[in-house]
Coordinates of N, CA and C in Angstrom, one line a residue:
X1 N 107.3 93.8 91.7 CA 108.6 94.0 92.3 C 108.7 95.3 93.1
X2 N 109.4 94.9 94.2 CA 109.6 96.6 95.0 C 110.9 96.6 94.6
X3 N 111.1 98.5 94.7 CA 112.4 99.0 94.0 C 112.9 99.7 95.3
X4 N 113.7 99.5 95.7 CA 114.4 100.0 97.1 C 113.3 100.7 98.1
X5 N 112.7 99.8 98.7 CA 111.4 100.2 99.8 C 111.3 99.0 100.4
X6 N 111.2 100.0 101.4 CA 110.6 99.2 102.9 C 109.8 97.7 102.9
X7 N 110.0 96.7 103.5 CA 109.1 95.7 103.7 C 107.8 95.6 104.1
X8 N 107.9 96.9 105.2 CA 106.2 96.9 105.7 C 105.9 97.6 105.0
X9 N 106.3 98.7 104.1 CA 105.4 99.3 103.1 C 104.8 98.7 102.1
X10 N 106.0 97.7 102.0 CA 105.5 97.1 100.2 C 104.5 95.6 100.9
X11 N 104.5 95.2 101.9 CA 103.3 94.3 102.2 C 102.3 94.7 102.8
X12 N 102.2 96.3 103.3 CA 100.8 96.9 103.6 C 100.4 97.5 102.3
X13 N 101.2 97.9 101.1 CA 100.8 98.1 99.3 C 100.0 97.0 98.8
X14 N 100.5 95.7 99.0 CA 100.7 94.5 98.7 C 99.0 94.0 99.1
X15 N 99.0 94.3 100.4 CA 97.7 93.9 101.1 C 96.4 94.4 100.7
X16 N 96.9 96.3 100.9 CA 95.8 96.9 100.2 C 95.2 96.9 98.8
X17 N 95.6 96.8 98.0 CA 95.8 96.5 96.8 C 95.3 94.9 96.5
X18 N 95.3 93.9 96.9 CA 95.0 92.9 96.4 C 95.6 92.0 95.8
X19 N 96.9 92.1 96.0 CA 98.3 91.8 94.8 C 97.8 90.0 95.3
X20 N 97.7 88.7 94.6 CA 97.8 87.8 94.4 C 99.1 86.9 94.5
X21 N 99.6 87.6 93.7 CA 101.0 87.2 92.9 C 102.3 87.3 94.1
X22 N 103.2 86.7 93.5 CA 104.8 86.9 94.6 C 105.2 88.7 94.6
X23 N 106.0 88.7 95.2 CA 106.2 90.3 95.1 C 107.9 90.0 95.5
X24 N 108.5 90.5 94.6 CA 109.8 90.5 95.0 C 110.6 91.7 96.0
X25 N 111.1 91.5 97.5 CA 111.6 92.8 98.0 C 112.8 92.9 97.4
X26 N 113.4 94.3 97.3 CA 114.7 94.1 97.0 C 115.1 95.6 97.2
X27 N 115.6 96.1 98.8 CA 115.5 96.7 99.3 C 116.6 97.7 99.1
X28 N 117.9 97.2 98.6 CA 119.2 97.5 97.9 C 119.0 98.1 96.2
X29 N 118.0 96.9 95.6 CA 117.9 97.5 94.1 C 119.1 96.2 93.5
X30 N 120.1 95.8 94.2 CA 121.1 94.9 93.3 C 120.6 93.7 92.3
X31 N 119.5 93.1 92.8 CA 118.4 92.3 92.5 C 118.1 92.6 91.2
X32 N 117.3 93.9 91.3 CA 116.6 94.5 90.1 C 117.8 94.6 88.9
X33 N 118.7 95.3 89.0 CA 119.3 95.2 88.6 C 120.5 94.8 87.8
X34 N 121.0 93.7 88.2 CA 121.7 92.7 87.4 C 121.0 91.5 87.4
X35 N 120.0 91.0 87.5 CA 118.8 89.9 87.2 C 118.0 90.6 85.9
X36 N 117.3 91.6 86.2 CA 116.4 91.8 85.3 C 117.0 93.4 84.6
X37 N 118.0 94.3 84.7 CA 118.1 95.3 84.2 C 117.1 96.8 84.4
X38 N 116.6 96.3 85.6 CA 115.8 97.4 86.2 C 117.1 98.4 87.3
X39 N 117.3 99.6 86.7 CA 117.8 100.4 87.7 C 117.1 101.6 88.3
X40 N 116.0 101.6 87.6 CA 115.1 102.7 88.3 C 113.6 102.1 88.0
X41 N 112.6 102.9 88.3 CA 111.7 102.9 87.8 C 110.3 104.0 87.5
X42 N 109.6 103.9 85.9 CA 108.8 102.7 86.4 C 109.2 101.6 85.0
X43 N 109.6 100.3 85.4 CA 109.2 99.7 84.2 C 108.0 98.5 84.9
X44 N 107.5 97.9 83.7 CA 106.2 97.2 83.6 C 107.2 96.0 83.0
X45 N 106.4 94.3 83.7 CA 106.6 93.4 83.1 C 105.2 92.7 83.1
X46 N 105.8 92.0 81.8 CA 104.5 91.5 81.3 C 104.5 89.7 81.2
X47 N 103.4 89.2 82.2 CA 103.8 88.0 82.1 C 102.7 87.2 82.0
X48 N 103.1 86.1 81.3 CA 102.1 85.4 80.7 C 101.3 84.9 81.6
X49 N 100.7 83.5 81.1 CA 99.7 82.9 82.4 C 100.7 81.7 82.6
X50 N 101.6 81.3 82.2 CA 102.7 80.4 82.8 C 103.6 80.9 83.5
X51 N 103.5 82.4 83.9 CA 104.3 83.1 84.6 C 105.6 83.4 84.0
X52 N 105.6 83.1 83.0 CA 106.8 83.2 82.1 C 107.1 84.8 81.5
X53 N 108.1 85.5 81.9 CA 108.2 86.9 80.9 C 108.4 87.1 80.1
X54 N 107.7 87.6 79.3 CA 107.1 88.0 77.8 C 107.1 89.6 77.1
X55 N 107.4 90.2 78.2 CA 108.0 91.6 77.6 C 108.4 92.3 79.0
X56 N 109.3 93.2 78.4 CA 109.7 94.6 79.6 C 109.8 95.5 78.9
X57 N 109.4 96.7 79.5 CA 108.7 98.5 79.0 C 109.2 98.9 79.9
X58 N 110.5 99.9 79.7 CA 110.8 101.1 80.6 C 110.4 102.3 80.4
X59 N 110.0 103.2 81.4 CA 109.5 104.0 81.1 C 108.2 104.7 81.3
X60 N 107.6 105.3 81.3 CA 106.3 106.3 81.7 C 105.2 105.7 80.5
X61 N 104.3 105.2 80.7 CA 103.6 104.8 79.5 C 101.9 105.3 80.2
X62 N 100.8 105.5 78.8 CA 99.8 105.6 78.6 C 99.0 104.3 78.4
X63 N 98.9 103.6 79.8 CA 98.1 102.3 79.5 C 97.0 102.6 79.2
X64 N 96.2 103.3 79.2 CA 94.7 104.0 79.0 C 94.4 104.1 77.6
X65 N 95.3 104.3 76.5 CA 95.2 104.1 75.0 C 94.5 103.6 74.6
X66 N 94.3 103.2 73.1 CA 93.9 102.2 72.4 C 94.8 100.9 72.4
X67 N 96.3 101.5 71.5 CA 97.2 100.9 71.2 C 97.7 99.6 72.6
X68 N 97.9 100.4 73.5 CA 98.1 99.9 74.8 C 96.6 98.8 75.0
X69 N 95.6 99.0 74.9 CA 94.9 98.7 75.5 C 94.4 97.4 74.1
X70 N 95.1 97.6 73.2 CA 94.6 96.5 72.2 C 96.4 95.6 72.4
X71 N 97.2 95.9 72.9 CA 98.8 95.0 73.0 C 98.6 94.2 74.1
X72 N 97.4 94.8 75.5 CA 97.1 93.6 76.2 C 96.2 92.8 76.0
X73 N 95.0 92.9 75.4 CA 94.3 92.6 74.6 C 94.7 91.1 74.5
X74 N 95.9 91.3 73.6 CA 96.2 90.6 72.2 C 97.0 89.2 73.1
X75 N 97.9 90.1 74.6 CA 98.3 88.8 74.7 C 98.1 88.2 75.9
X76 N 96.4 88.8 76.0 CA 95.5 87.9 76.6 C 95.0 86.5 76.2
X77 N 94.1 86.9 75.0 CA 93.7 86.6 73.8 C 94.9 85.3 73.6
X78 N 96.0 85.1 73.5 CA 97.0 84.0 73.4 C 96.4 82.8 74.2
X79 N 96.5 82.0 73.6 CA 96.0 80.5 74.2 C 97.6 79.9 74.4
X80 N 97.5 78.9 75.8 CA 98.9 78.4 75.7 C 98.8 77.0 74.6

């Protein structure tokens, strides 16, 4: 998801990067915000392989951990 940014920014991010997936613009933030409860960022969503959301983490986090690094792990590891 882009959080109040530019269109050509977030589809030359989008490009460089390799993003696969949809990318939501939402250039205002109203989007983020009364849909999903995002009013700043960074938060992280976590979605399955049905594309279905399955968690949201606000906040500054240590994906590099263990802990972190065994929670995606785990719902990898999930069979549908």
């Amino acid at each position: 998801m882009s959080f109040r940014e530019s269109t050509d920014l977030v589809r030359k991010t989008a490009q460089e990067r390799g993003y696969v997936a949809p990318v939501l613009l939402d250039a205002s933030g109203d989007v983020a915000g009364r849909m999903y409860g995002v009013w700043g960022p960074p938060t992280a969503y976590l979605i399955d392989r049905q594309g279905r959301l399955i968690g949201r983490i606000q906040g500054a986090r240590d994906w590099r951990t263990a802990a972190a690094r065994q929670l995606l792990e785990s719902l990898v590891a999930v069979t549908p």
